[in-house]
mmCIF file of C-alpha atoms in Angstrom:
data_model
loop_
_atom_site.group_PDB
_atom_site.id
_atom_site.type_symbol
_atom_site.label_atom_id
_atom_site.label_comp_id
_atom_site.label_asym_id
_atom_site.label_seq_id
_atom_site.Cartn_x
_atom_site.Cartn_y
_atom_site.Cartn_z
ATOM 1 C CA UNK A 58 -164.601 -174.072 -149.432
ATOM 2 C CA UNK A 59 -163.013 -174.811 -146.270
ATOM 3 C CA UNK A 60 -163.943 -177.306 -143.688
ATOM 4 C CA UNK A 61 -162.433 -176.700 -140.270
ATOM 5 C CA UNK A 62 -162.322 -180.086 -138.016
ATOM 6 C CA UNK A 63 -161.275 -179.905 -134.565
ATOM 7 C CA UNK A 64 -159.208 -183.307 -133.680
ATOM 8 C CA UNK A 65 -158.162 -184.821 -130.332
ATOM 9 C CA UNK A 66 -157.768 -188.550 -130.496
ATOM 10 C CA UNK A 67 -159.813 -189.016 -133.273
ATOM 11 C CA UNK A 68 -157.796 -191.861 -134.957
ATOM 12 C CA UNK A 69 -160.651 -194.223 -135.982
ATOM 13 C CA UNK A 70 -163.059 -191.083 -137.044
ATOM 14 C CA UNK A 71 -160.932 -189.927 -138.994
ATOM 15 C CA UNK A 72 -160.793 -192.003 -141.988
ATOM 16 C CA UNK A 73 -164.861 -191.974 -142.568
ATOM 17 C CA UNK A 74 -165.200 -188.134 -141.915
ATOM 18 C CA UNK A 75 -162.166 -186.959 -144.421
ATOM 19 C CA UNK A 76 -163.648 -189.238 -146.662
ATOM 20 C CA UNK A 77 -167.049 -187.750 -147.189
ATOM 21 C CA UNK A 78 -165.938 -183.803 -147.304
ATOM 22 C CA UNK A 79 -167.070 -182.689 -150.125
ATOM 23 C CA UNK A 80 -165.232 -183.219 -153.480
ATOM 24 C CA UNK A 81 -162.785 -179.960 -153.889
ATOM 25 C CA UNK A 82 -163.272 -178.618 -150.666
ATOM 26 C CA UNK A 83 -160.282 -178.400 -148.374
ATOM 27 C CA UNK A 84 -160.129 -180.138 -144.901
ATOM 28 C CA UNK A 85 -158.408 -178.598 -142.093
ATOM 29 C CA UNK A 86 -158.052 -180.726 -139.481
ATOM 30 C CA UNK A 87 -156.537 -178.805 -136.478
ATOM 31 C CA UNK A 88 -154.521 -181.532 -133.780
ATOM 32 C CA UNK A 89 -155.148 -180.083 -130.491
ATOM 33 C CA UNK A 90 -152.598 -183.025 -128.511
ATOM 34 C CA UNK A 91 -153.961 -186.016 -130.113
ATOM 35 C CA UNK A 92 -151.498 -188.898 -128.619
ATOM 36 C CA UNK A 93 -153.307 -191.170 -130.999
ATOM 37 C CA UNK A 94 -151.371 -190.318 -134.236
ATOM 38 C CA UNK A 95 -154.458 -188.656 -135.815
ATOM 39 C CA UNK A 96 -152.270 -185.670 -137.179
ATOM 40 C CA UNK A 97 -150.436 -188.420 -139.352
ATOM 41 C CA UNK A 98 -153.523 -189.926 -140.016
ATOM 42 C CA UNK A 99 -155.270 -186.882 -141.221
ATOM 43 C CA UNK A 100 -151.902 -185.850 -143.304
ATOM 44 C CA UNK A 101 -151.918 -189.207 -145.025
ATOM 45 C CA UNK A 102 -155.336 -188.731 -146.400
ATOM 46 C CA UNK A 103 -155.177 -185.824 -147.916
ATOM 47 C CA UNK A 104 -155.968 -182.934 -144.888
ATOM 48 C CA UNK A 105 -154.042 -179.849 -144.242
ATOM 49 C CA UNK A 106 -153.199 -180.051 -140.979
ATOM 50 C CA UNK A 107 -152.931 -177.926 -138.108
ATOM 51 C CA UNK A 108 -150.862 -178.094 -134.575
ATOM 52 C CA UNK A 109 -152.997 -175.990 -131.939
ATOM 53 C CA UNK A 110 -150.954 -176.663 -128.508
ATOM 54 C CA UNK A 111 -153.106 -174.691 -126.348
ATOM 55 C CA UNK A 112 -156.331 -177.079 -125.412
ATOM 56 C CA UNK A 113 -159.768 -176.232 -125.776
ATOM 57 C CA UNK A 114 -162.431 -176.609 -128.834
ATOM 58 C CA UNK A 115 -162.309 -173.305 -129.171
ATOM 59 C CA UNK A 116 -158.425 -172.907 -129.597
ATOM 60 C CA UNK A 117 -158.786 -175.303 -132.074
ATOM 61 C CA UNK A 118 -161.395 -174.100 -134.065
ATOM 62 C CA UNK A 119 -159.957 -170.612 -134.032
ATOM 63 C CA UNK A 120 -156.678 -171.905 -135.309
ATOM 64 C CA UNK A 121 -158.347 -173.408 -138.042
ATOM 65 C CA UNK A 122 -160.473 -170.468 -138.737
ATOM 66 C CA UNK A 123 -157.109 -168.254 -139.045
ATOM 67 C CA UNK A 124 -155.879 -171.123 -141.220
ATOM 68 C CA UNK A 125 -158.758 -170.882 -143.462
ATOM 69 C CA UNK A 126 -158.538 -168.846 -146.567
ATOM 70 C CA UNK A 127 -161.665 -169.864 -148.437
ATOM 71 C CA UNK A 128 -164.189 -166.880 -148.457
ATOM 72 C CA UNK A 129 -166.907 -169.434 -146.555
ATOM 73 C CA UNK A 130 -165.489 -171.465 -143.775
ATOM 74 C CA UNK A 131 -167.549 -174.746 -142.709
ATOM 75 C CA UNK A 132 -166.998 -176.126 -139.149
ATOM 76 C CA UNK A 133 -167.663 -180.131 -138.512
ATOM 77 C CA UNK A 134 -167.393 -181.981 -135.154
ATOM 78 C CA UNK A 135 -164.462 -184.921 -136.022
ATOM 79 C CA UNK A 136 -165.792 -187.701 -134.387
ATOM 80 C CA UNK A 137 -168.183 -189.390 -137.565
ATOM 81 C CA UNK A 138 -171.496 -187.871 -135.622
ATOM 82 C CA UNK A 139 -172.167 -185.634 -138.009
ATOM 83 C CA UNK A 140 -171.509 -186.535 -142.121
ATOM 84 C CA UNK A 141 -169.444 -183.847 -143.593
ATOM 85 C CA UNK A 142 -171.319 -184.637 -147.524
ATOM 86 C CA UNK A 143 -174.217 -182.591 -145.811
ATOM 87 C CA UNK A 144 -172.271 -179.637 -145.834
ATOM 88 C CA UNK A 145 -172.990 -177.789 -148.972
ATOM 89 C CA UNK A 146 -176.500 -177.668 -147.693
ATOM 90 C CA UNK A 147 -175.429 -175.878 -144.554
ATOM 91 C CA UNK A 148 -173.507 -173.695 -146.380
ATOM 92 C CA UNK A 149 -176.073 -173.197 -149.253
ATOM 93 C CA UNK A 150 -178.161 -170.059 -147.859
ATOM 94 C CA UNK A 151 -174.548 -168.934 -147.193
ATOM 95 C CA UNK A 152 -173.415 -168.488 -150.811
ATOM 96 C CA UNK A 153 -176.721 -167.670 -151.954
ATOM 97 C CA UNK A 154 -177.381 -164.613 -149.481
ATOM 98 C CA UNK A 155 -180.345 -165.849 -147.611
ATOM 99 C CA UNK A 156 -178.218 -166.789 -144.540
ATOM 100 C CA UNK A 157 -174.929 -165.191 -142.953
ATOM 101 C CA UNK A 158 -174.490 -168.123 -140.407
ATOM 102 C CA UNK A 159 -176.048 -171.311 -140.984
ATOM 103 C CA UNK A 160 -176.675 -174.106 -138.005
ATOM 104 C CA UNK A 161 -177.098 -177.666 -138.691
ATOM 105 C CA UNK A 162 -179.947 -178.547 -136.307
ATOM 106 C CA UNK A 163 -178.525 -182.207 -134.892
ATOM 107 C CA UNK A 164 -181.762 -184.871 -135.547
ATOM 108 C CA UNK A 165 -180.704 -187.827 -133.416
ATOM 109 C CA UNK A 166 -181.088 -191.005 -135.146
ATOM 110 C CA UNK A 167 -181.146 -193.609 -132.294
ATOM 111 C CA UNK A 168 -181.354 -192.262 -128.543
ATOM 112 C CA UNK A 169 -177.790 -193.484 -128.055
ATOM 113 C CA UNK A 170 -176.685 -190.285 -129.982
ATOM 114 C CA UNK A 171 -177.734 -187.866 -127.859
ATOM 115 C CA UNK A 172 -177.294 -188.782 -124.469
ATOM 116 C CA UNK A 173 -180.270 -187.231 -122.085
ATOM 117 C CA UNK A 174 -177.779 -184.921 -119.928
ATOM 118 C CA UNK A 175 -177.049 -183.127 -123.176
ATOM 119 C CA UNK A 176 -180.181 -182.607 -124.495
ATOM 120 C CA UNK A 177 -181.714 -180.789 -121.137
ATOM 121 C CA UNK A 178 -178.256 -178.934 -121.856
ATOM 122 C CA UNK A 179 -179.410 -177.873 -124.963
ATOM 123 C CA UNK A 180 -182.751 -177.448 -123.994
ATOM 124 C CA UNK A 181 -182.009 -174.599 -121.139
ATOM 125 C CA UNK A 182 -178.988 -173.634 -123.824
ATOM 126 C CA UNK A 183 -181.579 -172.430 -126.122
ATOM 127 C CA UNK A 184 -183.749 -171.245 -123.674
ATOM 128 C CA UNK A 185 -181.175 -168.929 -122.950
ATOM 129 C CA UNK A 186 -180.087 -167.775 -126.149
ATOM 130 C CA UNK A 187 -183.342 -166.839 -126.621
ATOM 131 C CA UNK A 188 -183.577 -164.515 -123.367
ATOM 132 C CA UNK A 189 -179.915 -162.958 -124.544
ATOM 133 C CA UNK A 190 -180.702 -162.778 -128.272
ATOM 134 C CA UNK A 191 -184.331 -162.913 -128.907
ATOM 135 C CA UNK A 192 -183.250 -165.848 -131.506
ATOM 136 C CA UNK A 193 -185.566 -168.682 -131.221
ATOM 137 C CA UNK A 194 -183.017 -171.837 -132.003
ATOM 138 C CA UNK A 195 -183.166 -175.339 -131.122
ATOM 139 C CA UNK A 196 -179.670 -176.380 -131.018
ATOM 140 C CA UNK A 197 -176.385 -174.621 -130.862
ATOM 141 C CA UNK A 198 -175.426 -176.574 -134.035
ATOM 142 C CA UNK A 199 -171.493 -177.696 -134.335
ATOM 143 C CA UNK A 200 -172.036 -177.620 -137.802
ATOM 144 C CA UNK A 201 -172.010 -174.887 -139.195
ATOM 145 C CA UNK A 202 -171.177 -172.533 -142.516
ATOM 146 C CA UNK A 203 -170.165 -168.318 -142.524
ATOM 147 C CA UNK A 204 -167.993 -166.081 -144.614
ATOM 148 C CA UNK A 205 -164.137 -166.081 -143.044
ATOM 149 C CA UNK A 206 -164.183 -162.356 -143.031
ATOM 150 C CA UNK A 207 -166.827 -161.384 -141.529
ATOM 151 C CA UNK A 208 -166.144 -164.640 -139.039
ATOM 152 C CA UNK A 209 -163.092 -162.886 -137.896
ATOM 153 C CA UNK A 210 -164.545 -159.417 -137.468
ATOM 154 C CA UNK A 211 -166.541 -160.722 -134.454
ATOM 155 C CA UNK A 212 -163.241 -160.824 -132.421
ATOM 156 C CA UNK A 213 -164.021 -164.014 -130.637
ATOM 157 C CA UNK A 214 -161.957 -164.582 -127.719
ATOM 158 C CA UNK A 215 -163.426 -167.815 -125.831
ATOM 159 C CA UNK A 216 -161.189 -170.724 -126.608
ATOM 160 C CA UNK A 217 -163.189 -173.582 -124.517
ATOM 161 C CA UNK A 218 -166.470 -174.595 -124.658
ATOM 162 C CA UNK A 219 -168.445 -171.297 -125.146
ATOM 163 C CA UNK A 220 -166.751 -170.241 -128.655
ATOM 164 C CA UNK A 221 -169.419 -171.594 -130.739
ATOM 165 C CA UNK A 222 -171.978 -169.770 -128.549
ATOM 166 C CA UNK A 223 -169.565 -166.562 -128.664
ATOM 167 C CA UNK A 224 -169.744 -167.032 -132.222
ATOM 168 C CA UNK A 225 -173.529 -167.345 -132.019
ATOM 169 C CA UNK A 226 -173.918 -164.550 -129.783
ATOM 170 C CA UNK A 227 -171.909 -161.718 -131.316
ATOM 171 C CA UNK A 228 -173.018 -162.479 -135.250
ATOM 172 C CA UNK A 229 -176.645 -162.178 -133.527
ATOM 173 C CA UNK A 230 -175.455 -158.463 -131.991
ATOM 174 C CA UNK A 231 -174.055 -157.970 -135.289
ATOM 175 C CA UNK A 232 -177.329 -158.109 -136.824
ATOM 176 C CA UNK A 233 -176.323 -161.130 -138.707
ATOM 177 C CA UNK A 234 -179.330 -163.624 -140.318
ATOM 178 C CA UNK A 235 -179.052 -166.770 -138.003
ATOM 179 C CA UNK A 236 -180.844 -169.428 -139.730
ATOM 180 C CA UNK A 237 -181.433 -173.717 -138.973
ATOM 181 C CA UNK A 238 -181.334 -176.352 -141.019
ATOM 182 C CA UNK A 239 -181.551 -180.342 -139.908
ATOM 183 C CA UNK A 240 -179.340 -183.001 -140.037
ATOM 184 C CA UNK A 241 -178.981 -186.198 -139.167
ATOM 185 C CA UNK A 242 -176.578 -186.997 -135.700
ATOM 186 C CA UNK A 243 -175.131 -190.555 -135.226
ATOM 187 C CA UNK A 244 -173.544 -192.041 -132.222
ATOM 188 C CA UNK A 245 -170.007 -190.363 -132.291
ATOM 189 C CA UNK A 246 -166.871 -192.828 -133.014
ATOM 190 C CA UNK A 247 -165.118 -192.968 -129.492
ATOM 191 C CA UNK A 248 -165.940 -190.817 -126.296
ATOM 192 C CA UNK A 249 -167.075 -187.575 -126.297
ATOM 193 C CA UNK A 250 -164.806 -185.314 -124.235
ATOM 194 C CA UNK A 251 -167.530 -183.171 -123.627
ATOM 195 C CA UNK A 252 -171.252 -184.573 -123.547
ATOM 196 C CA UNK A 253 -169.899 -187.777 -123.028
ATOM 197 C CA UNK A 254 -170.239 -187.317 -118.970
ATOM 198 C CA UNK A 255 -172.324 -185.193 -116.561
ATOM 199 C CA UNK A 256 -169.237 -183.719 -115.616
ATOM 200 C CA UNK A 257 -167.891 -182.206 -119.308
ATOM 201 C CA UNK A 258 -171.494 -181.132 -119.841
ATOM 202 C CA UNK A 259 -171.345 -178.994 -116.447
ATOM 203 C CA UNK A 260 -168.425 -177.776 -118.098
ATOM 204 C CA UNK A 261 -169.334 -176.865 -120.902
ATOM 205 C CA UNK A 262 -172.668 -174.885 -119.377
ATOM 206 C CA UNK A 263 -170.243 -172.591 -117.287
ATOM 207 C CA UNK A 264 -168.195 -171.656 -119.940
ATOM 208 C CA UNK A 265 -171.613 -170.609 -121.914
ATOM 209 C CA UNK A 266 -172.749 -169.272 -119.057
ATOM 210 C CA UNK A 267 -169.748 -166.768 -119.052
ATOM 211 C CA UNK A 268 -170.372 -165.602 -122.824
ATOM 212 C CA UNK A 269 -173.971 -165.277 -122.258
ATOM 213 C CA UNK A 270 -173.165 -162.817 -119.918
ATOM 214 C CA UNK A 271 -171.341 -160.675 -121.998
ATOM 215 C CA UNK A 272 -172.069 -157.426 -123.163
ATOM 216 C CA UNK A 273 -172.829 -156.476 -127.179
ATOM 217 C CA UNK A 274 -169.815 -154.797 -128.842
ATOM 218 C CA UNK A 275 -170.376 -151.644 -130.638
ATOM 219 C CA UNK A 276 -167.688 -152.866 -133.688
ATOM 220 C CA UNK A 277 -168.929 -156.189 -135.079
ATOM 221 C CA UNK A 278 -168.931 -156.257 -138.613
ATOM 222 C CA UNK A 279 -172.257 -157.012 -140.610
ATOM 223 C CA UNK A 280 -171.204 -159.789 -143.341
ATOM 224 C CA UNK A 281 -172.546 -158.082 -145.975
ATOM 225 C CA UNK A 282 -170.396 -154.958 -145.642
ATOM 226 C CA UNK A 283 -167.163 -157.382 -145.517
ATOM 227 C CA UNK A 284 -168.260 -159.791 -148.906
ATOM 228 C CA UNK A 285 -166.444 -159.045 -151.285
ATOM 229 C CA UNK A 286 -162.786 -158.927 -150.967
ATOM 230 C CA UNK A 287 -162.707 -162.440 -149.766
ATOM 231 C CA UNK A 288 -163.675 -163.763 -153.313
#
């Protein structure tokens, strides 16, 4: 299994979070500018690393995502809010069929987790996937589990904020099973470069905005019909 972890300035995360992937599974954490040394960091305990110049989340988790070759690729935010030794239960209904993209529903555990600007963002966020989907989610979900090939079928072009809605978005036009499950969201190490401020949230909104507005592509693969050579 691969984990793909999107990195910027994530020196004091990073020791906890490579710590508690999961025992075999292969952490790619993709440096997108960190001036903090976190690529050394990361190297030094164990991570195959990644250089993704170009800045954005979603350059970065598309770099790891081409980097991948596991047949399932997990995503994880870097920043210690989320616990990566929860991730074979997102990716569980993956390998056994029942899901083809699997969304860890964040469950804050103190109110400092969350802050209040980004849960009205979430709120209208899933509001709206709803109206463009018909799937009725609670949280976009930055972890998250899928098969790589089918994963790279969608063709997903965003590389800011909106790529794990694109990636939402076009599995759901694919016909893809979209399925929840909780877990538990901490207070992130360090400050958020998105959610962090009313103005990165605003941000982040427009760029969803923009893939919500796209149209559904005719050639998105169906997981199922791309399982098996990835094995």
């Amino acid at each position: 299994m691969d984990v793909v972890l999107p990195c910027l300035d994530e020196a004091e995360a990073l020791p906890w979070v490579l710590q508690r992937i999961p025992s075999g599974w292969r952490a790619i954490v993709v440096d997108n500018g960190s001036t903090d040394g976190s690529a050394d960091i990361a190297r030094s305990l164990g991570a195959h690393v990644v250089h993704e110049p170009r800045r954005g989340f979603g350059a970065a988790c598309h770099a790891g995502l081409t980097a991948a070759t596991a047949d399932v690729v997990c995503f994880c935010d870097c920043d210690a809010s989320l616990d990566p030794a929860l991730l074979p239960a997102v990716a569980g209904p993956v390998l056994d069929g029942s899901g083809d993209l699997v969304l860890g529903r964040r469950r804050p555990v103190t109110r400092r987790a969350w802050p209040m600007h980004a849960r009205l963002a979430n709120l209208e966020l899933a509001r709206l996937i709803h109206r463009r989907t018909g799937l009725r989610l609670h949280d976009l979900g930055p972890m998250r589990a899928a098969r790589r090939e089918p994963l790279l079928a969608l063709n997903l072009t965003d590389r800011r904020s909106g790529y794990p809605l694109q990636m939402l978005v076009r599995a759901a036009d694919a016909g893809w099973q979209v399925k929840e499950t909780d877990v538990p969201y901490r207070p992130r190490t360090g400050r958020s470069k998105v959610t962090g401020t009313w103005r990165g949230t605003w941000h982040a909104v427009r760029d969803m905005r923009a893939v919500l507005a796209e149209r559904p592509a005719a050639d998105q693969t169906h997981p199922h019909t791309a399982r098996g050579a990835g094995r």
